[in-house]
Amino acid sequence: MFNTVPLVQIIRGSRLEAVYRGAMAIVNARGHLIASNGDTNLTTFLRSSAKPFQLLPLVESGGADHLGFSDRELAVMAASHNGEEFHVQAVVGILARLGLDESALQCGAHPPLHPPSARVLENAQQQPSALHNNCSGKHSGMLAQCVDRQLPIADYVSPQHPVQVAIKQTLAELASVSPDSIDVGVDGCSVPTFALPLSAAALAFARLADPSELSDPRRSALQRIASAMMAHPEMVAGTKRLDTEVMYIGKGRIVVKGGAEGYYGIGILSSPGLGVAIKMEDGDGGRGRNAVVIEVLRQLDALNGEGLASLAHYAAGPMKNHRGLIVGEVRPCFQLTH
Amino acid sequence: MFNTVPLVQIIRGSRLEAVYRGAMAIVNARGHLIASNGDTNLTTFLRSSAKPFQLLPLVESGGADHLGFSDRELAVMAASHNGEEFHVQAVVGILARLGLDESALQCGAHPPLHPPSARVLENAQQQPSALHNNCSGKHSGMLAQCVDRQLPIADYVSPQHPVQVAIKQTLAELASVSPDSIDVGVDGCSVPTFALPLSAAALAFARLADPSELSDPRRSALQRIASAMMAHPEMVAGTKRLDTEVMYIGKGRIVVKGGAEGYYGIGILSSPGLGVAIKMEDGDGGRGRNAVVIEVLRQLDALNGEGLASLAHYAAGPMKNHRGLIVGEVRPCFQLTH
């Protein structure tokens, strides 16, 4: 079982109604553990929180430059996007640059995460395609690595494919763990997903925010990926999504990437940079996870009063019922120790 | 904090990815604790799991007969319904019998829980009304109590209103606790919601399934409510809902009522009857809660092989990704001790 601690309480009236448990590690870019809650060795899959690192080999190798990708295109390659029209068109454009189309994507199809976009398809009686899959940008980035390195594309999702081997090796280096120690599962979109201790994942996020102690070309590549995500936060998630809104409010000081099953990664561009890896025990990616993310940013002074106010709809606070009456409260119950 | 235990594991590859915690009590109609997991004294709001009991005073007092309500109408009064057209029309009919219309409902409005029904409204650019609120049947039943007892309807949601006082008193008796020990909160639909220990709530469900040791008119009223719910399970929830499907498969042997924030009540019509009260710690009402409910019914031999197969989509088992690959498993990890 996981070794977790209570992170958020849901209170109704004066009584406890639900509790979200989890664990987190906060590590600086020098690899020092700054703060934690629960077991910092908790080892579980990063899921989509790994996307900035799954993109790294393409940028570090120069492939992104060879192929002429814009920052906006890099951002959607690091995305769990909403399947809004602008996301879909960006992925179509990336694939066209590679001489490919959506038939090359092996992510499978699901309706757009963005409800209005899902409804547009449904009302037109159109089936969602692989382009609408929230991972289609990541897959197009993996295909770009294939094209740039002249590798076969038919099996790019296989853990043995050179693109996946390079991703695992790169992530291991960034997290300062042995590649052999990284357990591999199959992600929702069929590519490998990687299990790391929270402290190791936090180090990778610290280096995404602050690669100053790394050498080129990795340093430049991480800077470019983080800058692309922060400059185009709408590409990384989309309308009404936590990742997008936090990076808008963060104004170049906060880079974030959520993952499935309650995973969340944060990089804070301080000196030295900070990395945060959070795992919600129950896999929550809504009310509990959101309140934890905002509370961590508050406690780390990464968000100020105005920023916190702008993100209040994701944060702790009063709960209203269907008539707008305040009936309870979302209340974080953890304290980072520095 | 709650004293809970792990109930369901989510496994990806060979690795733990999430854990749902909770607690449950299983009590027979004689008030004996039969089995448990976690703290049977865990005291939290029943939310919508209280609906059969919130309806009880109307039936027990003879009001349901005076007003000529059908079993189908009683079932929707005990419902957290989907807001499908047949639910809405049933509530319209109940209100009409009372000489009222939807303006009397104080539950607030939300879109139908049933996505296709929500889309019909949206495509017609119609706002959802209080009739679509999943609690509109319960509210119409409370209004029926007002009309039958010639009580004012303007403040029927107030904890001091005689209808709410009678409900609390009735629930306390059924659960064999003092009314003063019942903590009251405001529910999502603005009426009082009641906090009871799991073991007490389980006793109330045992008596809903098997009121044989109670005296009339309560015995007959409980029999009628349970029968109405089991005869019209589509009224109690709706299309593709756990409650409805379990009661269809249960064929008059299982009565269930889910509630918000991971609450679930089950009555099993054995001799003596059994009552189950389940609370998911994190408030989960999906994957974790559903797997627990099916696993409890399996372990209690309340569902056989064919029934379990029909409900497999709610139960433990393989998890597939967007391409249909098996990537993991939903695995209950508790054992009832008899």
XYZ file of C-alpha atoms in Angstrom:
676
model
C 0.000 0.000 0.000
C 0.975 3.639 -0.307
C 2.264 5.527 2.692
C 0.168 8.660 2.451
C -1.195 11.394 4.686
C -4.453 13.368 4.711
C -4.082 16.380 2.419
C -7.593 17.789 2.012
C -10.726 17.564 4.114
C -14.245 18.069 2.816
C -16.351 19.545 5.597
C -20.172 19.730 5.571
C -21.702 21.791 8.332
C -19.216 21.200 11.111
C -18.575 17.560 10.237
C -15.940 15.762 8.173
C -17.468 14.321 5.000
C -14.485 13.166 2.923
C -10.709 13.078 3.038
C -8.184 13.059 0.212
C -4.877 11.414 1.038
C -1.643 11.629 -0.853
C 2.073 12.191 -0.742
C 4.434 14.768 -2.175
C 8.086 15.619 -2.462
C 9.598 19.056 -3.012
C 13.183 18.991 -4.195
C 15.455 21.766 -5.442
C 17.485 21.644 -8.648
C 20.552 20.648 -6.621
C 18.716 17.528 -5.515
C 18.007 18.553 -1.935
C 14.685 17.546 -0.414
C 13.091 20.808 0.724
C 9.769 19.593 2.052
C 7.474 16.611 1.919
C 4.257 15.001 3.052
C 3.923 11.249 3.219
C 6.458 8.914 1.649
C 8.857 10.669 -0.742
C 9.902 7.213 -1.969
C 6.347 6.431 -3.056
C 6.952 4.992 -6.511
C 4.183 5.201 -9.074
C 3.615 6.066 -12.703
C 4.050 9.705 -13.748
C 1.511 9.192 -16.536
C 1.072 12.457 -18.467
C 3.209 14.369 -15.992
C 6.135 12.824 -17.897
C 5.218 14.559 -21.166
C 7.762 17.401 -20.959
C 10.446 14.735 -20.492
C 9.057 12.497 -23.239
C 9.540 15.479 -25.546
C 13.077 16.208 -24.342
C 15.037 13.888 -26.700
C 13.451 15.555 -29.759
C 14.570 19.006 -28.642
C 17.917 17.978 -27.138
C 18.932 16.113 -30.307
C 18.247 19.129 -32.473
C 15.336 17.331 -34.132
C 12.867 20.047 -33.230
C 15.080 22.592 -34.980
C 15.720 20.374 -38.012
C 11.996 19.998 -38.444
C 11.275 23.653 -37.721
C 8.772 23.245 -34.912
C 7.445 26.376 -33.231
C 7.153 26.805 -29.482
C 3.405 26.472 -29.892
C 3.889 23.079 -31.531
C 6.308 21.982 -28.816
C 3.733 22.982 -26.209
C 1.080 20.709 -27.734
C 3.655 17.891 -27.874
C 3.937 18.246 -24.072
C 0.164 18.442 -23.672
C -2.779 16.564 -22.322
C -4.905 18.728 -24.534
C -8.614 19.339 -24.577
C -9.180 18.295 -28.185
C -10.321 21.821 -29.019
C -10.133 22.785 -32.671
C -6.866 24.689 -32.214
C -5.252 21.658 -30.590
C -6.412 19.359 -33.357
C -5.174 21.737 -36.062
C -1.784 22.062 -34.374
C -1.369 18.284 -34.373
C -2.532 18.059 -37.991
C 0.153 20.625 -38.849
C 2.888 18.709 -37.011
C 1.966 15.474 -38.769
C 1.888 17.229 -42.157
C 5.414 18.524 -41.505
C 6.442 14.898 -41.019
C 4.686 13.776 -44.214
C 2.200 11.858 -42.076
C -1.436 12.058 -41.133
C -3.596 10.895 -38.248
C -3.403 7.276 -39.417
C 0.150 7.200 -38.009
C -1.087 7.958 -34.474
C -1.397 4.874 -32.259
C -2.939 6.635 -29.251
C -6.488 5.462 -29.897
C -9.479 7.781 -29.968
C -11.596 9.353 -27.265
C -13.992 12.300 -27.327
C -12.420 15.711 -26.685
C -11.921 16.421 -22.981
C -13.465 19.839 -23.647
C -17.217 19.249 -23.350
C -18.334 21.851 -25.924
C -15.857 20.405 -28.457
C -17.133 16.904 -27.729
C -20.671 18.125 -28.344
C -19.764 19.711 -31.662
C -18.550 16.315 -32.880
C -21.540 14.523 -31.492
C -24.051 16.934 -32.965
C -22.329 16.494 -36.335
C -22.546 12.721 -35.807
C -18.771 12.485 -36.212
C -16.698 9.926 -34.358
C -13.726 11.271 -32.397
C -10.396 10.417 -34.024
C -6.916 9.893 -32.649
C -6.362 13.621 -33.228
C -8.831 14.372 -30.428
C -7.023 12.079 -27.995
C -5.452 14.291 -25.324
C -2.117 12.597 -26.070
C -2.071 13.173 -29.841
C 0.488 15.959 -29.500
C 2.821 13.706 -27.540
C 2.427 10.985 -30.142
C 3.142 13.429 -32.955
C 6.322 14.400 -31.083
C 7.346 10.757 -30.843
C 6.693 10.349 -34.569
C 8.846 13.429 -35.130
C 11.663 11.686 -33.274
C 11.220 8.689 -35.588
C 11.313 10.840 -38.711
C 14.259 12.903 -37.529
C 16.259 9.798 -36.630
C 15.023 7.828 -39.668
C 13.541 5.135 -37.451
C 10.551 2.932 -38.328
C 7.239 4.378 -37.205
C 5.135 1.217 -37.170
C 6.201 0.212 -33.648
C 6.995 3.593 -32.068
C 4.856 2.769 -29.016
C 6.886 -0.341 -28.153
C 9.098 -0.099 -25.041
C 11.930 -1.525 -27.188
C 11.656 1.140 -29.884
C 14.724 3.423 -29.874
C 12.529 6.473 -29.276
C 11.072 4.932 -26.114
C 14.468 3.666 -24.983
C 15.900 7.175 -25.398
C 12.998 8.701 -23.462
C 13.481 6.307 -20.558
C 17.247 6.917 -20.517
C 16.773 10.690 -20.604
C 14.177 10.657 -17.829
C 16.420 8.457 -15.683
C 19.307 10.885 -16.064
C 17.132 13.874 -15.292
C 15.750 12.175 -12.172
C 19.182 10.823 -11.150
C 18.029 7.214 -11.033
C 19.170 4.119 -12.871
C 17.135 3.334 -16.007
C 16.906 -0.258 -14.797
C 15.174 0.920 -11.628
C 12.330 2.478 -13.635
C 9.326 0.200 -13.809
C 7.366 0.491 -17.048
C 3.611 0.163 -17.572
C 1.372 0.804 -20.557
C -0.222 4.229 -20.536
C -3.798 5.050 -21.508
C -2.473 6.034 -24.948
C -0.454 2.801 -25.306
C 3.095 4.193 -24.946
C 5.328 3.241 -21.992
C 4.686 5.052 -18.716
C 7.367 5.260 -16.062
C 7.283 4.695 -12.315
C 9.699 6.777 -10.245
C 9.941 7.699 -6.587
C 8.244 11.057 -5.906
C 11.573 12.586 -4.886
C 13.143 11.579 -8.206
C 10.231 12.935 -10.223
C 10.411 16.167 -8.220
C 14.098 16.502 -9.159
C 13.212 16.157 -12.841
C 10.650 18.974 -12.466
C 13.178 21.100 -10.568
C 15.561 20.713 -13.518
C 12.794 21.507 -16.006
C 12.358 24.806 -14.141
C 16.053 25.378 -13.546
C 18.502 23.419 -15.711
C 21.353 25.826 -14.882
C 23.536 23.103 -13.408
C 23.180 20.897 -16.495
C 25.238 21.124 -19.675
C 24.097 21.934 -23.171
C 22.292 20.723 -25.205
C 20.116 19.430 -22.323
C 20.082 22.767 -20.539
C 18.891 24.665 -23.613
C 16.380 21.975 -24.478
C 14.792 22.058 -21.015
C 14.689 25.844 -21.111
C 13.012 25.759 -24.487
C 10.399 23.195 -23.416
C 9.535 25.018 -20.191
C 9.400 28.356 -22.023
C 7.192 26.900 -24.763
C 4.758 25.463 -22.213
C 4.605 28.695 -20.214
C 4.297 30.864 -23.356
C 1.444 28.726 -24.736
C -0.374 27.326 -21.728
C -3.587 26.988 -23.748
C -1.796 24.369 -25.870
C -0.722 22.279 -22.836
C -4.282 21.680 -21.611
C -6.948 24.151 -22.769
C -10.053 26.037 -21.774
C -10.945 25.802 -18.063
C -8.055 23.494 -17.220
C -5.880 23.804 -14.116
C -2.533 23.459 -15.942
C -3.406 26.207 -18.382
C -4.727 28.619 -15.789
C -1.824 28.092 -13.373
C 0.717 28.771 -16.114
C -1.164 31.871 -17.303
C -1.189 33.230 -13.776
C 2.393 32.056 -13.202
C 3.641 34.378 -15.976
C 6.807 32.446 -16.742
C 7.598 31.517 -13.147
C 5.643 28.245 -12.884
C 5.611 25.269 -15.247
C 3.161 22.458 -14.477
C 1.995 19.197 -15.954
C -0.808 17.083 -14.592
C -1.127 13.363 -15.101
C -3.788 10.719 -14.749
C -4.576 9.029 -11.432
C -3.895 12.088 -9.330
C -0.315 12.751 -10.412
C 0.966 16.317 -10.629
C 4.325 17.865 -11.397
C 5.336 21.474 -10.773
C 8.509 23.369 -11.571
C 9.120 26.748 -9.949
C 11.657 29.035 -11.629
C 13.342 30.281 -8.484
C 17.053 30.135 -7.796
C 17.653 27.328 -7.296
C 14.568 26.010 -9.021
C 12.091 23.856 -7.152
C 10.356 20.726 -8.309
C 7.202 19.270 -6.805
C 5.759 15.814 -7.431
C 2.341 15.078 -5.959
C 0.389 11.827 -5.945
C -3.221 11.656 -4.781
C -3.723 8.210 -3.290
C -7.143 7.611 -4.842
C -6.206 8.935 -8.271
C -8.329 12.057 -7.855
C -7.782 14.620 -10.582
C -10.454 17.080 -9.502
C -11.480 18.764 -6.290
C -8.831 17.182 -4.068
C -5.882 17.360 -6.450
C -6.698 20.919 -7.492
C -6.896 22.144 -3.903
C -3.556 20.478 -3.106
C -1.816 22.066 -6.099
C -3.027 25.567 -5.240
C -2.205 25.097 -1.544
C 1.334 23.930 -2.349
C 1.876 26.956 -4.580
C 0.505 29.191 -1.816
C 2.709 27.700 0.865
C 5.761 27.954 -1.389
C 4.928 31.649 -2.035
C 4.836 30.867 -5.749
C 1.426 32.513 -6.011
C 0.592 35.883 -4.521
C -2.735 37.256 -3.375
C -3.929 38.295 -6.825
C -2.855 35.037 -8.446
C -4.509 33.048 -5.707
C -7.689 35.053 -6.155
C -7.689 34.294 -9.891
C -7.392 30.574 -9.179
C -9.824 30.509 -6.254
C -12.249 28.286 -8.187
C -9.635 25.501 -8.043
C -8.635 26.102 -4.450
C -9.845 25.526 -0.945
C -12.893 27.413 0.169
C -16.632 27.320 0.653
C -18.735 24.680 -1.098
C -22.121 25.802 -2.409
C -25.134 23.646 -3.188
C -27.514 23.820 -6.153
C -29.274 26.852 -4.720
C -26.011 28.642 -4.018
C -26.171 28.094 -0.243
C -22.816 27.563 1.463
C -23.044 24.052 2.901
C -19.431 23.213 3.588
C -15.798 23.758 2.834
C -12.805 22.291 0.989
C -10.001 22.540 3.550
C -6.352 21.573 2.963
C -4.938 19.971 6.101
C -1.225 19.735 5.409
C 1.668 21.997 6.196
C 4.924 21.968 4.269
C 7.925 21.917 6.544
C 10.908 23.764 5.095
C -10.011 11.918 10.546
C -11.843 8.813 9.439
C -10.637 5.400 10.520
C -10.738 3.592 7.189
C -9.057 0.663 5.459
C -7.974 0.039 1.866
C -10.929 -1.395 -0.070
C -9.891 -1.290 -3.732
C -6.533 -1.196 -5.456
C -5.943 0.092 -8.975
C -3.071 -1.856 -10.498
C -1.205 -0.830 -13.676
C 1.169 -3.420 -15.052
C 2.319 -5.049 -11.847
C 2.379 -1.852 -9.812
C -0.069 -0.156 -7.461
C -1.418 3.039 -9.003
C -4.247 4.099 -6.700
C -6.054 2.984 -3.574
C -9.617 3.644 -2.431
C -10.134 3.575 1.313
C -13.364 3.354 3.197
C -15.333 1.724 5.943
C -18.480 -0.379 6.111
C -20.822 -2.031 8.547
C -23.072 -5.020 7.881
C -25.837 -5.453 10.425
C -28.829 -7.787 10.487
C -32.402 -6.714 11.157
C -32.029 -7.829 14.780
C -29.258 -5.267 15.188
C -26.324 -7.669 15.268
C -23.100 -6.604 13.585
C -22.361 -9.357 11.050
C -19.226 -8.020 9.383
C -17.270 -4.826 8.970
C -14.235 -3.107 7.547
C -12.798 -0.027 9.178
C -14.646 1.881 11.875
C -18.330 0.915 12.177
C -18.800 4.027 14.324
C -17.637 6.268 11.506
C -20.290 8.972 11.574
C -21.012 10.894 8.417
C -23.916 12.164 6.363
C -26.079 9.606 4.566
C -26.880 12.154 1.875
C -29.201 10.585 -0.712
C -28.881 7.157 0.860
C -31.432 8.479 3.373
C -34.122 8.971 0.722
C -36.106 5.778 1.441
C -36.282 6.904 5.074
C -37.117 10.509 4.177
C -40.137 9.078 2.340
C -41.179 6.824 5.218
C -43.365 9.283 7.181
C -45.536 9.922 4.101
C -46.256 6.215 3.662
C -46.431 5.310 7.345
C -48.911 8.092 8.082
C -51.221 6.905 5.329
C -50.564 10.072 3.343
C -49.405 8.160 0.292
C -52.700 6.290 0.250
C -54.814 9.397 0.884
C -53.148 11.039 -2.067
C -53.299 7.920 -4.212
C -49.654 7.618 -5.138
C -48.551 4.648 -7.219
C -45.503 2.511 -6.470
C -43.840 4.113 -9.458
C -44.392 7.546 -7.916
C -43.100 6.379 -4.538
C -39.980 5.045 -6.282
C -39.182 8.451 -7.771
C -39.750 10.040 -4.343
C -36.929 7.789 -3.075
C -34.744 8.561 -6.094
C -31.588 10.315 -7.094
C -32.953 10.296 -10.594
C -31.292 10.947 -13.901
C -33.608 13.742 -15.008
C -34.762 11.637 -17.940
C -38.100 12.602 -19.440
C -39.966 9.828 -17.596
C -38.554 11.007 -14.276
C -39.500 14.595 -14.966
C -43.026 13.626 -16.018
C -43.483 11.503 -12.896
C -42.571 14.459 -10.691
C -44.829 16.784 -12.683
C -47.657 14.293 -12.057
C -46.989 14.135 -8.314
C -46.949 17.912 -8.021
C -50.163 18.183 -10.041
C -51.834 15.741 -7.628
C -50.852 18.158 -4.855
C -52.215 21.162 -6.729
C -48.641 22.426 -7.098
C -46.087 22.895 -9.841
C -42.309 23.074 -10.060
C -42.274 26.536 -8.499
C -42.909 24.823 -5.150
C -39.658 22.833 -5.379
C -36.786 24.335 -3.380
C -34.101 21.882 -4.535
C -32.464 24.229 -7.039
C -31.725 23.285 -10.619
C -28.941 21.304 -12.226
C -28.658 19.658 -15.656
C -29.983 16.086 -15.862
C -27.444 13.523 -14.620
C -28.220 11.524 -17.775
C -25.901 13.016 -20.410
C -28.213 12.504 -23.427
C -31.057 14.181 -21.535
C -28.778 17.060 -20.603
C -27.851 17.436 -24.265
C -31.461 17.512 -25.372
C -32.037 20.516 -23.103
C -28.847 22.193 -24.193
C -29.511 21.724 -27.878
C -32.972 23.211 -27.347
C -31.290 26.100 -25.486
C -33.469 25.350 -22.462
C -32.255 25.893 -18.924
C -32.579 22.918 -16.568
C -35.309 23.422 -13.981
C -35.812 22.119 -10.456
C -37.693 19.201 -12.038
C -34.396 17.940 -13.508
C -32.669 18.062 -10.123
C -31.983 14.452 -9.106
C -33.764 15.201 -5.800
C -37.000 16.589 -7.271
C -38.862 13.369 -6.474
C -37.791 13.531 -2.831
C -38.860 17.161 -2.645
C -42.242 16.339 -4.197
C -42.645 13.676 -1.501
C -41.853 16.210 1.208
C -44.412 18.581 -0.318
C -46.904 15.700 -0.284
C -46.296 15.355 3.454
C -47.032 19.072 3.837
C -50.251 18.844 1.835
C -51.434 15.683 3.574
C -50.760 17.173 7.001
C -51.994 20.661 5.997
C -48.651 22.203 6.870
C -47.159 25.322 5.270
C -45.007 24.588 2.236
C -42.954 27.780 2.108
C -40.365 26.538 4.594
C -40.510 22.766 4.071
C -36.703 22.564 3.745
C -36.114 24.063 7.194
C -34.801 21.666 9.862
C -37.532 23.028 12.167
C -40.373 22.266 9.752
C -42.624 19.482 11.106
C -41.927 17.352 8.014
C -38.171 17.489 8.608
C -38.606 16.939 12.351
C -40.720 13.855 11.631
C -38.157 12.520 9.166
C -35.335 12.882 11.675
C -37.397 11.239 14.425
C -38.369 8.353 12.140
C -34.803 7.784 10.959
C -33.548 7.844 14.551
C -36.058 5.177 15.558
C -35.225 3.012 12.565
C -31.505 3.276 13.291
C -32.007 2.836 17.060
C -30.241 6.061 17.959
C -31.368 9.149 19.823
C -32.620 11.962 17.548
C -30.445 14.353 19.539
C -27.361 12.344 18.584
C -28.004 12.939 14.867
C -25.929 15.783 13.514
C -27.649 17.737 10.746
C -26.063 19.391 7.707
C -27.522 21.038 4.626
C -27.732 18.706 1.648
C -26.943 19.600 -1.960
C -30.686 20.105 -2.489
C -31.036 22.315 0.630
C -32.961 19.926 2.921
C -31.425 18.557 6.141
C -29.005 15.653 5.789
C -28.295 13.360 8.702
C -25.050 11.994 10.125
C -25.242 8.538 11.719
C -22.684 5.904 12.629
C -22.296 3.351 9.825
C -23.625 0.587 12.069
C -26.802 2.577 12.776
C -27.355 3.360 9.105
C -26.810 -0.321 8.297
C -29.540 -1.247 10.789
C -31.956 1.131 9.058
C -31.210 -0.580 5.725
C -31.605 -4.012 7.314
C -35.065 -2.958 8.492
C -35.919 -1.533 5.063
C -35.194 -5.011 3.679
C -36.762 -6.889 6.576
C -39.147 -4.960 8.812
C -40.660 -8.186 10.190
C -39.766 -7.352 13.775
C -41.396 -3.917 13.580
C -45.075 -3.156 14.108
C -47.544 -1.747 11.648
C -47.917 0.795 10.145
C -44.102 1.076 9.950
C -43.651 -2.514 8.853
C -46.097 -2.180 5.957
C -44.705 1.198 4.992
C -41.130 -0.106 4.795
C -42.305 -3.120 2.802
C -44.141 -0.870 0.395
C -41.181 1.487 -0.099
C -38.681 -1.336 -0.653
C -41.105 -3.101 -3.006
C -41.758 0.087 -4.949
C -38.027 0.743 -5.384
C -37.319 -2.841 -6.476
C -40.331 -2.958 -8.808
C -39.362 0.344 -10.491
C -35.585 0.537 -10.293
C -35.483 2.782 -13.366
C -37.313 5.424 -11.305
C -34.780 5.302 -8.436
C -31.802 6.267 -10.612
C -32.121 5.622 -14.366
C -30.323 4.532 -17.483
C -26.805 3.160 -16.887
C -26.885 3.736 -13.138
C -25.584 1.304 -10.540
C -28.647 1.467 -8.259
C -31.011 0.706 -11.101
C -28.982 -2.148 -12.532
C -28.347 -3.796 -9.155
C -32.059 -3.747 -8.320
C -32.994 -5.120 -11.759
C -30.543 -7.963 -11.319
C -31.532 -8.381 -7.657
C -35.110 -9.260 -8.701
C -36.755 -8.258 -5.438
C -33.995 -9.530 -3.178
C -31.801 -6.414 -3.036
C -32.774 -2.805 -2.359
C -30.064 -0.161 -2.693
C -29.688 3.585 -2.494
C -26.517 5.468 -3.273
C -25.645 8.852 -1.847
C -23.204 11.628 -2.589
C -19.622 11.595 -1.303
C -19.203 7.850 -1.590
C -22.093 6.777 0.606
C -23.986 3.593 -0.198
C -26.785 1.705 1.530
C -27.891 -1.844 0.744
C -30.718 -3.953 2.118
C -30.750 -7.700 1.447
C -34.085 -9.490 1.827
C -32.775 -12.569 3.593
C -34.069 -13.916 6.884
C -33.105 -12.062 8.921
C -32.537 -9.196 6.498
C -29.127 -7.630 6.195
C -28.225 -3.974 5.954
C -24.971 -2.582 4.630
C -23.692 0.973 4.973
C -20.555 1.876 3.050
C -18.566 5.099 3.089
C -15.748 5.751 0.643
C -13.251 7.984 2.426
C -12.575 10.262 -0.541
C -16.207 10.605 -1.545
C -15.748 8.489 -4.676
C -19.000 7.588 -6.384
C -17.526 5.856 -9.405
C -14.895 3.209 -10.037
C -13.974 2.596 -6.399
C -17.446 2.751 -4.874
C -18.955 0.610 -7.637
C -16.330 -2.104 -7.239
C -16.884 -2.154 -3.467
C -20.656 -2.489 -3.806
C -20.407 -5.402 -6.241
C -17.709 -7.102 -4.164
C -19.801 -6.812 -0.985
C -22.794 -8.338 -2.767
C -20.545 -11.117 -4.089
C -19.048 -11.890 -0.707
C -22.504 -11.909 0.903
C -23.714 -14.351 -1.808
C -26.419 -11.831 -2.684
C -25.406 -12.017 -6.341
C -24.793 -15.246 -8.199
C -22.593 -15.921 -11.213
C -25.066 -14.689 -13.800
C -25.935 -11.575 -11.829
C -22.289 -10.796 -11.286
C -21.621 -11.238 -15.002
C -24.414 -8.775 -15.834
C -22.875 -6.204 -13.517
C -19.260 -6.852 -14.505
C -18.908 -3.361 -15.981
C -19.284 -1.953 -12.449
C -17.077 -4.520 -10.775
C -13.457 -5.433 -10.331
C -11.570 -6.618 -13.366
C -9.262 -5.643 -16.185
C -8.803 -1.979 -17.135
C -8.496 -1.224 -20.835
C -6.938 1.821 -22.449
C -8.164 3.887 -25.408
C -7.035 1.221 -27.888
C -8.668 -1.571 -25.909
C -5.373 -2.944 -24.543
C -5.543 -4.370 -21.028
C -3.216 -2.161 -19.006
C -4.233 -2.906 -15.448
C -6.845 -4.067 -13.037
C -9.427 -2.870 -10.500
C -8.868 -5.184 -7.540
C -10.889 -5.203 -4.304
C -8.603 -5.878 -1.358
C -10.979 -6.475 1.544
C -12.511 -9.585 3.002
C -15.701 -9.593 5.007
C -15.388 -11.593 8.191
C -18.647 -13.276 9.182
